[in-house]
Short mmCIF file of C-alpha atoms in Angstrom, two decimals:
data_model
loop_
_atom_site.label_atom_id
_atom_site.label_comp_id
_atom_site.label_asym_id
_atom_site.label_seq_id
_atom_site.Cartn_x
_atom_site.Cartn_y
_atom_site.Cartn_z
CA MET Z 1 69.96 52.85 128.86
CA ASP Z 2 69.85 50.66 125.84
CA TYR Z 3 71.13 53.88 123.83
CA LEU Z 4 74.00 54.53 126.35
CA LYS Z 5 75.13 50.57 125.66
CA LEU Z 6 75.25 51.37 121.95
CA LEU Z 7 77.61 54.46 122.48
CA TYR Z 8 80.39 52.63 124.44
CA LEU Z 9 82.16 51.10 121.14
CA PRO Z 10 81.80 54.45 119.19
CA VAL Z 11 83.26 56.35 122.01
CA PHE Z 12 86.03 53.98 122.65
CA VAL Z 13 86.84 54.05 118.59
CA PHE Z 14 86.67 57.60 118.47
CA VAL Z 15 89.15 58.16 121.49
CA VAL Z 16 91.57 55.57 120.18
CA SER Z 17 91.34 56.99 116.45
CA PHE Z 18 91.94 60.60 117.83
CA LEU Z 19 94.90 59.59 119.78
CA VAL Z 20 96.33 57.69 116.61
CA LEU Z 21 95.74 60.26 114.03
CA THR Z 22 97.20 62.93 116.69
CA ILE Z 23 100.45 61.05 116.81
CA ILE Z 24 100.55 60.57 113.27
CA ARG Z 25 99.92 64.19 112.71
CA LYS Z 26 102.78 65.14 115.03
CA SER Z 27 105.21 63.00 113.15
CA LEU Z 28 104.14 64.40 109.78
CA ILE Z 29 104.59 68.12 111.03
CA LYS Z 30 108.03 67.12 112.41
CA ILE Z 31 109.09 65.63 109.03
CA PHE Z 32 107.61 68.42 107.06
CA LEU Z 33 109.24 70.89 109.14
CA LYS Z 34 112.57 69.39 108.75
CA PHE Z 35 112.16 69.54 104.81
CA ALA Z 36 110.97 73.02 105.07
CA GLU Z 37 114.33 73.83 106.79
CA LYS Z 38 116.21 72.77 103.70
CA THR Z 39 114.21 74.80 101.22
CA GLU Z 40 114.91 78.43 100.34
CA THR Z 41 111.46 79.48 99.61
CA ALA Z 42 109.04 80.36 102.57
CA LEU Z 43 106.07 79.10 100.93
CA ASP Z 44 106.28 75.75 102.87
CA ASP Z 45 106.82 77.11 106.08
CA ILE Z 46 103.49 79.35 105.54
CA VAL Z 47 101.55 76.47 104.49
CA LEU Z 48 102.56 74.52 108.09
CA HIS Z 49 101.62 77.38 110.01
CA ALA Z 50 98.32 77.81 108.15
CA ILE Z 51 97.13 74.31 108.73
CA ARG Z 52 98.71 73.33 112.03
CA LYS Z 53 95.63 74.61 114.21
CA PRO Z 54 92.92 73.61 111.62
CA SER Z 55 94.40 70.09 111.10
CA LEU Z 56 93.44 69.27 114.62
CA LEU Z 57 89.55 69.81 113.46
CA TRP Z 58 90.26 67.62 110.68
CA ILE Z 59 91.50 64.78 112.98
CA PHE Z 60 88.52 65.38 115.13
CA ALA Z 61 86.16 65.16 112.18
CA LEU Z 62 87.78 61.93 110.61
CA SER Z 63 87.76 60.33 114.30
CA LEU Z 64 84.22 60.91 114.48
CA ASP Z 65 83.47 59.58 111.00
CA ILE Z 66 85.49 56.45 111.76
CA ALA Z 67 83.35 56.04 115.18
CA ILE Z 68 80.03 56.40 113.21
CA ASN Z 69 80.84 53.70 111.27
CA PHE Z 70 81.24 51.49 114.26
CA SER Z 71 77.82 52.42 115.85
CA LYS Z 72 74.33 50.98 115.71
CA ILE Z 73 72.56 54.15 116.49
CA PRO Z 74 69.48 55.33 114.64
CA THR Z 75 69.94 56.78 111.11
CA GLN Z 76 68.54 60.06 111.88
CA TYR Z 77 71.28 60.65 114.41
CA ILE Z 78 73.93 59.26 112.21
CA SER Z 79 72.75 61.90 109.65
CA ILE Z 80 72.86 64.90 112.12
CA THR Z 81 76.28 63.66 113.08
CA SER Z 82 77.37 63.76 109.51
CA LYS Z 83 76.05 67.27 108.82
CA ILE Z 84 78.27 68.17 111.96
CA ILE Z 85 81.25 66.58 110.67
CA ARG Z 86 80.98 68.52 107.29
CA ILE Z 87 80.16 71.85 108.98
CA ILE Z 88 83.56 71.06 111.10
CA ILE Z 89 85.33 70.48 107.85
CA ILE Z 90 83.93 73.53 106.18
CA ILE Z 91 84.82 75.83 109.19
CA SER Z 92 88.53 74.29 109.59
CA ILE Z 93 89.25 74.68 105.70
CA THR Z 94 87.93 78.31 105.95
CA PHE Z 95 90.37 79.16 108.93
CA ALA Z 96 93.17 77.31 106.99
CA PHE Z 97 92.54 79.34 103.91
CA GLY Z 98 91.85 82.69 105.81
CA ASN Z 99 95.39 82.02 107.61
CA LEU Z 100 97.06 81.26 104.43
CA ALA Z 101 95.84 83.97 102.29
CA GLY Z 102 96.68 86.58 105.26
CA MET Z 103 100.30 85.29 105.56
CA LEU Z 104 100.85 85.16 101.94
CA PHE Z 105 99.63 88.44 101.37
CA ASN Z 106 101.61 89.76 104.17
CA THR Z 107 104.83 87.99 103.17
CA SER Z 108 104.19 89.20 99.48
CA LEU Z 109 104.05 92.99 100.27
CA LYS Z 110 107.13 92.49 102.75
CA GLU Z 111 109.12 91.28 99.72
CA LYS Z 112 108.10 94.35 97.71
CA ALA Z 113 109.06 96.75 100.69
CA VAL Z 114 105.30 97.76 101.47
CA PRO Z 115 105.22 98.22 105.54
CA ILE Z 116 102.48 96.25 107.12
CA PRO Z 117 101.17 98.19 110.34
CA ASN Z 118 101.39 96.30 113.78
CA THR Z 119 97.60 95.91 113.69
CA GLY Z 120 97.86 93.81 110.38
CA LEU Z 121 95.09 95.92 108.69
CA LEU Z 122 95.44 94.40 105.23
CA GLN Z 123 95.83 90.84 106.63
CA ALA Z 124 92.65 91.35 108.76
CA ILE Z 125 90.58 92.47 106.09
CA ILE Z 126 91.49 89.36 103.66
CA LYS Z 127 90.95 86.83 106.50
CA VAL Z 128 87.41 88.51 107.66
CA THR Z 129 86.40 88.33 103.77
CA ILE Z 130 87.40 84.64 103.59
CA TYR Z 131 85.68 83.70 107.18
CA VAL Z 132 82.50 85.64 105.92
CA VAL Z 133 82.34 83.40 102.69
CA GLY Z 134 83.01 80.22 104.52
CA LEU Z 135 80.08 81.10 107.23
CA LEU Z 136 77.85 81.58 104.27
CA ILE Z 137 78.61 78.20 102.57
CA ALA Z 138 77.96 76.38 105.79
CA LEU Z 139 74.90 78.20 106.36
CA ASN Z 140 73.72 77.16 102.72
CA TYR Z 141 74.98 73.46 103.27
CA LEU Z 142 72.37 73.21 106.31
CA GLY Z 143 69.60 74.62 104.05
CA ILE Z 144 69.53 78.23 105.44
CA SER Z 145 68.76 80.69 102.63
CA ILE Z 146 71.61 83.13 102.31
CA THR Z 147 69.88 85.53 100.16
CA PRO Z 148 67.76 87.38 102.88
CA ILE Z 149 71.06 87.48 105.01
CA ILE Z 150 72.84 89.01 102.17
CA THR Z 151 70.20 91.60 101.57
CA ALA Z 152 70.16 92.29 105.18
CA LEU Z 153 74.00 92.70 105.10
CA GLY Z 154 73.75 95.08 102.30
CA VAL Z 155 71.10 97.33 104.07
CA GLY Z 156 72.81 97.10 107.06
CA GLY Z 157 76.06 97.79 105.70
CA LEU Z 158 74.73 101.00 104.08
CA ALA Z 159 73.53 102.05 107.19
CA VAL Z 160 76.74 101.48 109.17
CA ALA Z 161 78.63 103.05 106.26
CA LEU Z 162 76.69 106.06 106.73
CA ALA Z 163 76.99 106.15 110.52
CA LEU Z 164 80.90 105.30 110.48
CA ARG Z 165 81.64 107.47 107.47
CA ASP Z 166 84.71 109.00 109.05
CA THR Z 167 85.97 105.78 110.41
CA LEU Z 168 85.65 104.18 107.04
CA ALA Z 169 87.33 107.04 105.29
CA ASN Z 170 90.50 106.71 107.44
CA LEU Z 171 90.23 103.17 107.07
CA PHE Z 172 90.45 103.56 102.94
CA SER Z 173 92.84 106.22 103.36
CA GLY Z 174 95.36 103.89 105.44
CA ILE Z 175 94.84 101.09 102.53
CA HIS Z 176 95.48 103.73 100.15
CA ILE Z 177 98.71 105.16 101.94
CA LEU Z 178 100.13 101.32 101.98
CA VAL Z 179 99.34 100.44 98.58
CA GLU Z 180 100.72 103.54 97.07
CA LYS Z 181 103.70 103.33 98.85
CA ALA Z 182 104.69 107.11 98.97
CA ILE Z 183 104.82 106.89 102.78
CA LYS Z 184 106.26 104.01 104.40
CA VAL Z 185 107.18 103.29 108.01
CA GLY Z 186 110.43 104.80 108.99
CA ASP Z 187 110.24 107.53 106.18
CA PHE Z 188 111.02 111.16 107.71
CA ILE Z 189 108.19 113.51 106.44
CA ARG Z 190 106.97 116.78 106.63
CA MET Z 191 103.26 117.83 106.61
CA ASP Z 192 102.10 121.07 104.95
CA ASN Z 193 100.82 122.12 108.34
CA GLY Z 194 104.43 122.24 109.73
CA VAL Z 195 104.13 118.68 111.48
CA GLU Z 196 107.50 116.60 110.74
CA GLY Z 197 108.74 113.55 112.02
CA PHE Z 198 109.51 109.81 111.39
CA VAL Z 199 106.42 107.43 110.48
CA GLU Z 200 106.51 105.07 113.26
CA ASP Z 201 102.95 103.22 112.39
CA ILE Z 202 100.33 103.11 109.92
CA THR Z 203 97.03 101.72 111.61
CA TRP Z 204 93.63 101.21 110.51
CA ARG Z 205 92.64 104.66 111.70
CA THR Z 206 95.65 106.88 112.19
CA THR Z 207 99.50 107.42 111.40
CA ARG Z 208 101.76 107.72 114.28
CA ILE Z 209 104.56 110.44 113.82
CA LYS Z 210 107.34 110.60 115.87
CA THR Z 211 109.02 114.05 116.05
CA VAL Z 212 112.58 115.04 116.68
CA GLN Z 213 111.66 116.29 120.17
CA ASN Z 214 110.72 112.51 120.72
CA ASN Z 215 107.01 113.23 121.07
CA PHE Z 216 104.08 111.54 118.98
CA VAL Z 217 101.74 113.32 116.55
CA ILE Z 218 98.57 111.03 115.91
CA VAL Z 219 97.15 112.05 112.31
CA PRO Z 220 94.07 110.45 111.02
CA ASN Z 221 94.74 109.01 107.74
CA GLU Z 222 92.42 110.97 105.59
CA LYS Z 223 94.05 113.92 106.87
CA LEU Z 224 97.59 112.71 105.75
CA VAL Z 225 96.08 111.73 102.33
CA GLN Z 226 94.62 115.57 102.04
CA SER Z 227 97.86 116.73 102.95
CA ILE Z 228 100.67 118.16 100.93
CA VAL Z 229 103.50 116.07 102.40
CA THR Z 230 107.40 116.09 101.62
CA ASN Z 231 108.85 113.08 101.97
CA PHE Z 232 112.79 112.97 102.37
CA ASP Z 233 113.15 109.13 102.23
CA LEU Z 234 111.16 108.35 99.15
CA ASN Z 235 113.94 108.02 96.65
CA ASP Z 236 117.66 109.03 97.75
CA LYS Z 237 117.65 109.20 101.49
CA LYS Z 238 120.49 111.58 101.20
CA VAL Z 239 119.86 115.20 102.14
CA SER Z 240 121.59 118.55 102.12
CA VAL Z 241 122.51 120.37 105.42
CA PRO Z 242 122.83 123.86 104.75
CA ILE Z 243 124.59 125.81 107.78
CA LYS Z 244 124.55 129.71 107.52
CA ILE Z 245 127.73 131.24 109.12
CA SER Z 246 128.39 134.67 109.54
CA VAL Z 247 132.12 136.56 109.74
CA SER Z 248 132.80 140.28 110.23
CA TYR Z 249 133.30 142.42 107.30
CA ASP Z 250 137.05 142.50 108.14
CA SER Z 251 137.31 139.03 107.13
CA ASP Z 252 139.19 137.56 104.12
CA ILE Z 253 136.30 135.68 102.10
CA ASP Z 254 138.51 133.21 100.12
CA LYS Z 255 140.30 132.48 103.53
CA VAL Z 256 136.81 132.03 105.28
CA GLU Z 257 135.63 129.64 102.19
CA LYS Z 258 138.89 127.61 102.66
CA ILE Z 259 138.49 127.09 106.31
CA LEU Z 260 135.01 125.91 105.83
CA ILE Z 261 135.69 123.21 103.31
CA GLU Z 262 138.59 121.99 105.25
CA VAL Z 263 136.50 121.93 108.50
CA SER Z 264 133.65 120.10 106.83
CA LYS Z 265 135.93 117.64 105.12
CA SER Z 266 137.93 116.78 108.14
CA LEU Z 267 134.91 115.71 109.97
CA ILE Z 268 133.83 112.94 107.34
CA GLY Z 269 133.96 109.64 108.79
CA LYS Z 270 134.05 111.20 112.37
CA VAL Z 271 130.64 112.65 112.67
CA GLU Z 272 127.81 109.91 112.18
CA GLY Z 273 125.65 110.32 109.17
CA LEU Z 274 128.12 112.98 107.41
CA VAL Z 275 129.29 111.53 103.84
CA ALA Z 276 131.73 112.55 101.30
CA ASP Z 277 129.77 112.30 98.15
CA PRO Z 278 128.50 114.86 97.09
CA GLU Z 279 131.41 116.93 98.58
CA PRO Z 280 130.66 119.93 101.02
CA ILE Z 281 130.39 123.08 99.38
CA VAL Z 282 130.37 126.94 100.12
CA ARG Z 283 128.52 129.67 98.69
CA PHE Z 284 128.53 133.42 99.61
CA ASN Z 285 124.89 133.40 100.09
CA PRO Z 286 122.88 135.30 101.43
CA GLY Z 287 126.03 137.53 101.02
CA PHE Z 288 126.11 141.35 102.59
CA GLY Z 289 124.18 141.39 105.94
CA ASP Z 290 123.44 144.10 108.13
CA SER Z 291 126.43 143.37 110.32
CA SER Z 292 128.22 140.42 108.65
CA LEU Z 293 129.45 138.76 105.44
CA ASP Z 294 127.01 135.77 105.41
CA PHE Z 295 128.06 132.06 103.87
CA THR Z 296 126.28 128.91 103.36
CA LEU Z 297 128.03 125.72 103.88
CA VAL Z 298 126.18 122.56 102.25
CA CYS Z 299 127.05 119.13 103.43
CA TYR Z 300 125.30 115.92 102.88
CA ALA Z 301 123.87 113.50 105.27
CA GLU Z 302 123.04 109.86 104.90
CA GLU Z 303 119.37 110.39 106.35
CA PHE Z 304 117.62 113.34 107.58
CA LYS Z 305 117.99 112.06 111.12
CA TYR Z 306 121.48 112.72 111.38
CA ASN Z 307 120.82 116.47 110.10
CA PHE Z 308 120.92 118.04 113.60
CA LEU Z 309 123.76 116.24 114.81
CA ILE Z 310 125.96 117.46 111.75
CA GLN Z 311 125.03 120.94 112.04
CA SER Z 312 125.88 120.87 115.73
CA GLU Z 313 129.32 119.11 115.11
CA ILE Z 314 130.25 121.59 112.23
CA ARG Z 315 129.23 124.56 114.02
CA LYS Z 316 131.35 123.32 116.99
CA ALA Z 317 134.65 122.89 114.91
CA VAL Z 318 134.14 125.94 112.69
CA PHE Z 319 133.85 128.06 116.13
CA LYS Z 320 136.89 126.52 117.36
CA ARG Z 321 138.81 126.77 113.77
CA PHE Z 322 137.84 130.51 113.51
CA ARG Z 323 139.18 131.57 117.02
CA GLU Z 324 142.64 129.89 115.93
CA GLU Z 325 142.57 132.07 113.01
CA ASN Z 326 141.38 134.97 114.64
CA ILE Z 327 138.39 135.36 112.33
CA GLU Z 328 135.56 137.43 114.16
CA ILE Z 329 132.06 136.16 114.27
CA PRO Z 330 130.19 139.36 114.70
CA PHE Z 331 127.23 140.33 116.68
CA PRO Z 332 124.45 142.69 115.20
CA GLN Z 333 125.30 146.26 115.49
CA ARG Z 334 124.24 149.47 114.26
CA VAL Z 335 126.17 152.66 113.84
CA ILE Z 336 123.98 155.85 114.35
CA HIS Z 337 125.08 159.43 113.22
CA MET Z 338 123.75 162.32 115.35
CA LYS Z 339 123.16 165.36 113.10
CA GLN Z 340 124.66 168.30 115.01
CA ASN Z 341 122.81 172.02 114.42
#
């Protein structure tokens, strides 16, 4: 009962201290937020976001420390409470550094145009590493030897690595893809097995590719790294759009070339993605077919995603113009001569 009476004053001091410090914390956050809005750098916003939640633990620890100074409880209990306070501070600082490092790394990669997947793969790895270091520091402060723990983690880690070989291979392949920047979210790629589409996401295990048919192909990161990949958006996103067009052998090839150039140029600015530079060109290639004269009209698109739209619109316009000019589009035919005895 005597011990309970001794706690009245410390508890009262703790509650009052916590409330006062919470009010001061809120006021300081508002002041710093207004200051951060006026600055061009994002660093102050990141720091504020990183320490916002851990600062509550700092207030709790400081209030507890103030309350102890007003207490008359036995020394052994004060010693235990002091250890708890220090552990709380170590944990809160660890969380603050983990959040800060993760967000800074995330921001840095975005500024360098490196895509971060929705799962936050790299950010999570950094956070977990810092959290583990913080936990080991806390255990060391409590007098718990961390050498056996590190040894156990090493042996256990080796066993886990062997058991999860495929998973870890995909994880490190995903990191390799992100760091190398040869493939980014939004790129149109084609794998050597024929899979092609837009990269929608790169997660810790797989890469999601959205095909032009609006389906998703899930590719393990390791398979993607091992494949020969064509990236249509790696440097210049402009791509050529070759369109094969056939006419009858009765056609004037110069007139056909002129019409194809005129039609393709007339659609620039009308068909989304069709660009004027480089200019459309026509080549009499592959040339002499079995039943037709074959030309190739080459236009250029801003991005690969406009490829099919441009082909469709140009074919429709060419078909209408050929009808107006009485240019025949032949169908396959063969002439058979029967030998008579």
